[in-house]
Coordinates of C-alpha atoms and ligand atoms in Angstrom, one line a residue:
M1 CA 109.2 -106.0 84.4
R2 CA 109.6 -108.5 81.6
E3 CA 112.7 -109.8 79.9
F4 CA 113.8 -112.1 77.2
T5 CA 117.0 -113.0 75.4
Y6 CA 117.6 -113.5 71.7
R7 CA 120.6 -115.1 70.0
S8 CA 122.8 -113.4 67.5
R9 CA 126.2 -113.8 65.8
D10 CA 127.6 -111.3 68.4
G11 CA 126.3 -113.4 71.3
D12 CA 123.1 -113.3 73.4
V13 CA 121.2 -110.0 73.6
K14 CA 119.2 -109.3 76.8
V15 CA 116.0 -107.3 76.5
L16 CA 114.6 -105.7 79.7
I17 CA 111.2 -104.1 79.5
N18 CA 109.7 -101.7 82.1
I19 CA 112.7 -101.2 84.3
D20 CA 114.4 -98.1 85.7
H21 CA 117.3 -97.5 83.4
G22 CA 119.5 -96.2 86.2
E23 CA 119.2 -99.4 88.2
A24 CA 119.8 -101.6 85.1
L25 CA 122.9 -99.6 84.0
E26 CA 124.4 -99.7 87.4
R27 CA 124.3 -103.6 87.3
I28 CA 125.5 -103.8 83.7
T29 CA 128.4 -101.3 83.7
K30 CA 130.1 -103.2 86.6
D31 CA 131.3 -105.8 84.1
Y32 CA 133.1 -103.2 82.0
T33 CA 136.4 -101.4 82.4
G34 CA 134.7 -98.1 81.6
C35 CA 131.6 -96.6 80.0
V36 CA 130.3 -93.5 78.3
V37 CA 126.7 -92.4 77.6
Y38 CA 125.8 -90.6 74.4
A39 CA 122.3 -89.1 74.8
S40 CA 119.9 -87.0 72.8
G41 CA 120.6 -83.4 73.7
N42 CA 117.2 -82.7 75.2
I43 CA 117.1 -85.7 77.5
A44 CA 120.8 -85.9 78.6
N45 CA 119.8 -84.3 81.9
R46 CA 117.4 -87.2 82.7
V47 CA 120.1 -89.9 82.3
K48 CA 121.0 -91.7 85.5
A49 CA 124.5 -93.2 85.1
T50 CA 127.8 -93.4 86.9
C51 CA 129.7 -92.8 83.6
P52 CA 130.1 -89.5 81.7
V53 CA 127.0 -88.4 79.8
I54 CA 127.8 -86.6 76.5
P55 CA 124.9 -84.9 74.7
I56 CA 124.8 -85.4 70.9
V57 CA 122.6 -83.9 68.1
D58 CA 119.7 -86.1 67.3
G59 CA 117.4 -86.4 64.2
E60 CA 118.6 -87.1 60.7
E61 CA 121.0 -84.2 60.8
G62 CA 122.8 -85.8 63.8
K63 CA 123.0 -89.2 62.2
S64 CA 126.2 -88.3 60.4
I65 CA 129.8 -89.5 60.0
E66 CA 130.9 -86.3 61.7
T67 CA 128.8 -87.3 64.8
A68 CA 130.4 -90.7 64.7
L69 CA 133.9 -89.2 64.6
G70 CA 133.0 -86.9 67.5
I71 CA 131.9 -90.0 69.5
V72 CA 135.1 -91.8 68.7
R73 CA 137.1 -88.8 69.7
S74 CA 135.3 -88.4 73.0
A75 CA 135.5 -92.1 73.8
H76 CA 139.2 -91.9 73.3
E77 CA 139.5 -88.9 75.6
V78 CA 137.4 -90.6 78.3
G79 CA 139.8 -93.5 78.0
I80 CA 137.4 -96.2 76.9
D81 CA 139.4 -99.4 76.0
R82 CA 138.4 -102.6 74.2
D83 CA 136.5 -103.8 77.3
G84 CA 134.6 -100.6 77.7
L85 CA 131.0 -99.9 76.9
F86 CA 129.0 -97.3 74.9
I87 CA 125.4 -96.5 76.0
G88 CA 123.1 -94.8 73.6
V89 CA 120.0 -93.0 75.1
G90 CA 117.6 -91.5 72.6
G91 CA 115.3 -92.1 69.6
G92 CA 116.3 -94.3 66.7
S93 CA 118.6 -91.6 65.2
V94 CA 120.8 -91.6 68.3
L95 CA 120.8 -95.4 68.7
D96 CA 121.7 -95.8 65.0
V97 CA 124.8 -93.5 65.3
V98 CA 125.9 -94.7 68.7
G99 CA 125.6 -98.4 67.7
F100 CA 127.6 -97.6 64.5
S101 CA 130.3 -95.7 66.4
A102 CA 130.6 -98.6 68.9
S103 CA 131.0 -101.0 66.0
I104 CA 134.0 -99.1 64.5
Y105 CA 135.7 -97.8 67.7
L106 CA 138.8 -100.0 68.4
R107 CA 137.3 -102.5 65.8
G108 CA 134.2 -102.9 68.0
V109 CA 133.2 -102.4 71.6
D110 CA 130.0 -103.5 73.3
Y111 CA 127.0 -101.2 73.4
V112 CA 123.6 -100.8 75.1
N113 CA 120.5 -99.3 73.7
V114 CA 118.2 -97.2 75.9
P115 CA 115.4 -96.1 73.5
T116 CA 113.3 -93.0 74.5
T117 CA 110.7 -92.8 71.7
M118 CA 107.9 -95.3 71.1
L119 CA 109.3 -96.1 67.6
S120 CA 112.7 -96.9 69.0
M121 CA 111.2 -98.9 71.9
V122 CA 109.3 -101.2 69.5
D123 CA 111.6 -101.2 66.5
A124 CA 114.9 -99.3 66.1
S125 CA 116.5 -100.6 69.4
L126 CA 116.5 -104.2 68.3
G127 CA 118.0 -105.9 65.3
G128 CA 121.5 -104.5 65.1
K129 CA 121.1 -102.3 62.1
T130 CA 123.3 -99.3 62.8
G131 CA 124.4 -96.5 60.5
V132 CA 124.6 -92.9 59.4
N133 CA 123.4 -90.9 56.5
A134 CA 125.9 -89.5 53.9
L135 CA 125.9 -88.0 50.4
G136 CA 122.2 -87.1 50.8
L137 CA 121.4 -90.8 51.2
K138 CA 119.7 -92.4 54.3
N139 CA 121.6 -95.1 56.1
V140 CA 124.1 -95.5 53.3
I141 CA 127.0 -96.2 55.7
G142 CA 126.4 -98.8 58.3
V143 CA 126.9 -102.3 59.7
I144 CA 124.8 -104.9 61.4
R145 CA 126.0 -105.4 65.0
Q146 CA 123.8 -106.3 67.9
P147 CA 123.7 -104.4 71.2
R148 CA 124.4 -106.4 74.4
Y149 CA 121.4 -105.1 76.2
I150 CA 118.2 -103.2 75.3
I151 CA 116.7 -101.4 78.3
I152 CA 113.2 -100.1 78.0
D153 CA 112.4 -97.4 80.7
L154 CA 108.8 -96.4 80.1
S155 CA 109.2 -93.1 82.0
F156 CA 111.0 -91.6 79.0
L157 CA 107.6 -91.8 77.1
D158 CA 106.0 -89.2 79.5
S159 CA 107.6 -86.3 77.7
L160 CA 107.0 -87.5 74.1
P161 CA 104.6 -85.3 72.1
M162 CA 101.4 -87.2 71.3
P163 CA 101.9 -87.4 67.4
N164 CA 105.4 -88.7 67.9
Y165 CA 104.2 -91.2 70.5
L166 CA 101.3 -92.5 68.3
D167 CA 103.6 -92.8 65.3
G168 CA 105.3 -95.8 66.9
F169 CA 102.0 -97.8 66.8
A170 CA 102.3 -98.1 63.0
E171 CA 105.1 -100.6 63.6
V172 CA 103.2 -102.4 66.4
I173 CA 100.2 -102.9 64.1
K174 CA 102.6 -104.0 61.4
Y175 CA 103.9 -106.9 63.7
G176 CA 100.3 -107.7 64.6
V177 CA 98.9 -107.9 61.1
T178 CA 101.8 -109.8 59.6
M179 CA 102.8 -112.2 62.4
D180 CA 100.8 -111.8 65.6
R181 CA 97.0 -111.9 65.6
E182 CA 96.9 -111.8 69.4
L183 CA 99.0 -108.6 69.5
L184 CA 96.7 -106.9 66.9
N185 CA 93.6 -107.9 68.9
G186 CA 95.2 -106.6 72.1
V187 CA 96.1 -103.3 70.6
M188 CA 92.7 -102.8 69.1
G189 CA 90.9 -103.9 72.3
N190 CA 93.0 -101.6 74.5
A191 CA 93.5 -98.6 72.2
D192 CA 92.2 -96.0 74.8
G193 CA 94.5 -97.3 77.6
L194 CA 97.5 -97.4 75.3
I195 CA 96.8 -93.8 74.1
N196 CA 96.7 -92.8 77.7
R197 CA 100.2 -94.5 78.1
D198 CA 99.0 -97.1 80.6
R199 CA 102.3 -98.7 81.7
A200 CA 101.0 -102.3 82.2
L201 CA 99.5 -102.3 78.7
L202 CA 102.6 -100.7 77.2
E203 CA 104.8 -103.3 78.8
D204 CA 102.8 -106.1 77.2
V205 CA 102.7 -104.5 73.7
I206 CA 106.4 -103.6 73.7
Y207 CA 107.3 -107.1 74.9
K208 CA 105.3 -108.8 72.2
S209 CA 106.5 -106.4 69.5
L210 CA 110.2 -106.9 70.4
R211 CA 109.7 -110.7 70.7
D212 CA 108.1 -110.8 67.2
K213 CA 111.0 -108.7 65.7
A214 CA 113.6 -110.8 67.5
S215 CA 112.1 -114.0 66.1
I216 CA 112.7 -112.7 62.6
V217 CA 116.2 -111.3 63.4
E218 CA 117.3 -114.6 64.8
V219 CA 116.7 -116.4 61.6
D220 CA 117.8 -113.7 59.1
E221 CA 120.2 -111.5 61.1
L222 CA 122.1 -110.2 58.1
D223 CA 118.9 -109.6 55.9
K224 CA 120.1 -112.2 53.4
S225 CA 117.6 -115.0 53.2
G226 CA 114.5 -112.8 52.6
V227 CA 112.8 -113.6 55.9
R228 CA 113.7 -110.2 57.4
A229 CA 111.8 -108.6 54.5
V230 CA 108.5 -109.1 56.5
L231 CA 109.7 -106.2 58.7
N232 CA 109.5 -104.1 55.7
Y233 CA 105.7 -104.5 55.3
G234 CA 104.1 -101.2 54.4
H235 CA 107.6 -99.6 53.9
T236 CA 108.0 -100.0 50.2
V237 CA 105.0 -97.7 49.6
G238 CA 105.6 -95.9 52.9
H239 CA 109.1 -94.8 52.0
A240 CA 107.8 -93.7 48.6
I241 CA 105.1 -91.6 50.3
E242 CA 107.7 -89.9 52.5
S243 CA 109.9 -89.2 49.6
A244 CA 107.1 -88.1 47.2
T245 CA 105.8 -85.6 49.9
N246 CA 109.3 -84.3 50.8
F247 CA 109.0 -85.9 54.2
S248 CA 106.0 -83.7 55.2
V249 CA 104.2 -86.9 56.2
S250 CA 105.5 -88.5 59.4
H251 CA 107.2 -92.0 59.2
G252 CA 104.3 -93.7 61.1
K253 CA 101.6 -92.1 59.0
A254 CA 103.5 -93.0 55.7
V255 CA 103.9 -96.6 56.8
A256 CA 100.3 -96.7 57.9
L257 CA 99.1 -95.7 54.4
G258 CA 101.8 -97.9 52.9
M259 CA 100.3 -100.9 54.7
V260 CA 96.8 -100.1 53.6
C261 CA 98.0 -99.7 50.0
E262 CA 100.2 -102.9 50.1
A263 CA 97.2 -104.8 51.6
R264 CA 95.0 -103.7 48.7
V265 CA 97.7 -104.8 46.3
G266 CA 98.0 -108.1 48.2
V267 CA 94.2 -108.6 47.7
R268 CA 94.5 -107.9 43.9
L269 CA 97.5 -110.3 43.7
G270 CA 95.3 -113.0 45.3
Y271 CA 97.4 -113.5 48.5
T272 CA 95.6 -111.3 51.0
P273 CA 92.0 -111.9 52.3
R274 CA 89.6 -109.2 51.3
D275 CA 88.8 -107.9 54.8
V276 CA 92.5 -107.1 55.7
P277 CA 92.7 -103.5 54.2
N278 CA 89.6 -102.4 56.2
L279 CA 90.9 -104.2 59.4
L280 CA 94.1 -102.2 59.0
M281 CA 92.3 -99.0 58.4
N282 CA 90.3 -99.5 61.6
A283 CA 93.3 -100.4 63.7
L284 CA 95.4 -97.5 62.4
S285 CA 92.6 -95.0 62.7
M286 CA 92.3 -95.7 66.4
F287 CA 95.9 -94.3 66.7
N288 CA 95.1 -91.3 64.4
L289 CA 97.5 -92.7 61.8
I290 CA 95.2 -92.4 58.8
N291 CA 94.9 -89.0 57.2
E292 CA 94.1 -87.8 53.7
V293 CA 97.4 -87.3 52.0
D294 CA 97.8 -85.3 48.8
V295 CA 100.4 -87.4 47.0
D296 CA 101.0 -87.4 43.3
V297 CA 100.8 -91.0 42.3
N298 CA 103.4 -90.6 39.5
K299 CA 105.9 -89.2 42.0
L300 CA 105.0 -92.1 44.4
V301 CA 105.7 -94.7 41.7
G302 CA 108.9 -93.0 40.7
A303 CA 110.2 -93.1 44.3
M304 CA 109.1 -96.8 44.6
L305 CA 111.1 -97.7 41.5
R306 CA 114.3 -96.3 43.2
D307 CA 113.6 -98.6 46.3
K308 CA 116.8 -100.3 47.5
K309 CA 114.9 -103.6 48.0
R310 CA 114.4 -103.7 44.2
S311 CA 116.4 -106.4 42.3
G312 CA 116.3 -106.0 38.6
D313 CA 112.8 -106.0 37.3
F314 CA 111.4 -107.5 40.5
I315 CA 110.7 -106.3 44.0
K316 CA 110.4 -108.6 47.0
L317 CA 107.1 -107.7 48.6
P318 CA 105.9 -109.0 52.0
V319 CA 102.2 -109.9 51.9
V320 CA 99.7 -110.8 54.6
I321 CA 98.2 -114.2 53.7
D322 CA 95.9 -114.2 56.8
V323 CA 95.9 -112.0 59.9
G324 CA 99.1 -112.9 61.7
R325 CA 100.5 -114.9 58.8
W326 CA 102.8 -113.6 56.0
D327 CA 104.9 -114.6 53.0
V328 CA 107.3 -112.7 50.8
V329 CA 106.6 -112.8 47.1
R330 CA 108.4 -111.6 44.0
V331 CA 106.4 -109.1 42.0
G332 CA 107.3 -107.6 38.6
I333 CA 107.9 -103.9 38.8
K334 CA 105.5 -103.3 35.9
E335 CA 102.7 -105.2 37.6
L336 CA 103.3 -103.6 41.0
T337 CA 103.4 -100.1 39.4
E338 CA 100.0 -100.7 37.7
L339 CA 98.5 -102.1 40.9
V340 CA 99.7 -99.2 43.0
I341 CA 98.3 -96.7 40.5
S342 CA 94.9 -98.4 40.4
E343 CA 94.6 -99.3 44.2
C344 CA 96.3 -96.4 45.9
R345 CA 95.5 -93.4 43.6
S346 CA 93.3 -92.0 46.3
M347 CA 94.8 -92.5 49.8
P348 CA 93.4 -93.7 52.1
Ligands
LIG401 N1 118.1 -99.4 63.2 C1 116.8 -99.8 62.9 O1 116.5 -100.9 62.9 C2 115.8 -98.7 62.7 C3 114.5 -99.0 62.6 C4 113.5 -98.0 62.5 C5 114.0 -96.6 62.4 N2 115.3 -96.4 62.5 C6 115.8 -95.0 62.5 O2 115.3 -94.3 63.6 C7 115.2 -92.9 63.3 C8 113.9 -92.3 63.7 O3 113.8 -92.6 65.1 P1 112.7 -91.9 66.1 O4 111.4 -91.8 65.4 O5 112.9 -92.5 67.4 O6 113.2 -90.4 66.0 P2 114.4 -89.5 66.4 O7 115.5 -90.2 67.0 O8 114.7 -88.7 65.2 O9 113.8 -88.5 67.5 C9 112.7 -87.7 67.2 C10 112.5 -86.6 68.1 O10 112.1 -87.0 69.4 C11 112.8 -86.3 70.4 N3 112.8 -87.2 71.6 C12 113.4 -88.4 71.8 N4 113.1 -89.0 72.9 C13 112.2 -88.1 73.5 C14 111.5 -88.1 74.7 N5 111.6 -89.1 75.6 N6 110.7 -87.0 75.0 C15 110.6 -86.0 74.2 N7 111.3 -85.9 73.0 C16 112.1 -87.0 72.7 C17 114.2 -86.1 69.8 O11 114.9 -85.1 70.4 C18 113.8 -85.8 68.4 O12 113.5 -84.4 68.2 C19 115.4 -92.8 61.8 O13 116.7 -92.3 61.6 C20 115.3 -94.2 61.3 O14 116.2 -94.4 60.2 C21 116.2 -97.3 62.7

């Protein structure tokens, strides 16, 4: 078991990695007047907790204002007061809606994240971005509010289908290439063990990934100064790939291709060393994250132009300046469009 604490506006957040969630929750819930667990429907029966467990719909469809209202209603019925606790157990979709509901219930109660997918273990569970989809727009309603605890119980990964499991490694490789050379080397050197879900290797990789993310969240919690933009590496093009292919490409694979494309653009802009795109291709291929994708480059550029990180005629683009080192640069939309068309016309 490994643990660390990161600081936030809402107080310290404790992260416990490779621990039985039942034991951890038993200790934590003692400090609260009451608690309620909201869990992904298909894993609710695996939750070990002394408080009521309420299954909720997961996925993008469950991440809605209606789900949040249902959570508020049931918390009221269970009798949760301002010193009570919400516990979210599930993938990123569940954690996002439970965290959001905790933020608005009685003007805010504490909450705990228990992630159950690889993506949510290395990414969505930490950072305090909570929210729901509405009006056909993703994450359009939300707030930044940190959980009190993040509990990583690796046994949840046992039932995760392989493609879903491997998808989470796109974010791990993102942390590695942008800010943690040692993590990237470790992931590439131990790919077979990680694919086989070796718990000791996973503990190390998840610990390093979350520490890296926390180091960024601590200095730019509200996503205002530009530092947090590094977490978006590969996502400007990745989100555009998802949208241009009507979400037929998984998030991890879209971000993987997005990183390769953005690395090529970084080379052309003169920031990124020439060997980085191939290094990324090698690392991502080990986790089966690089596939041929038939994407219309004009649609891709159209989606990129609607990116919410855009400000006027510029976009803030994170770039790798050496393996494990990054910067955020302002690139003109016109220049970026031309570079993406020339460098990413055939993906990968
Ligand atoms: N808040 C953040 O910082 C942040 C960061 C990244 C992503 N996200 C959000 O996370 C969501 C995606 O999260 P996700 O990839 O974890 O997917 P998800 O929550 O949509 O879950 C994907 C599928 O996995 C299933 N599942 C969950 N745990 C399982 C387990 N242990 N065994 C078997 N099946 C299991 C679920 O039932 C679901 O069908 C998106 O909504 C995205 O916006 C948020």
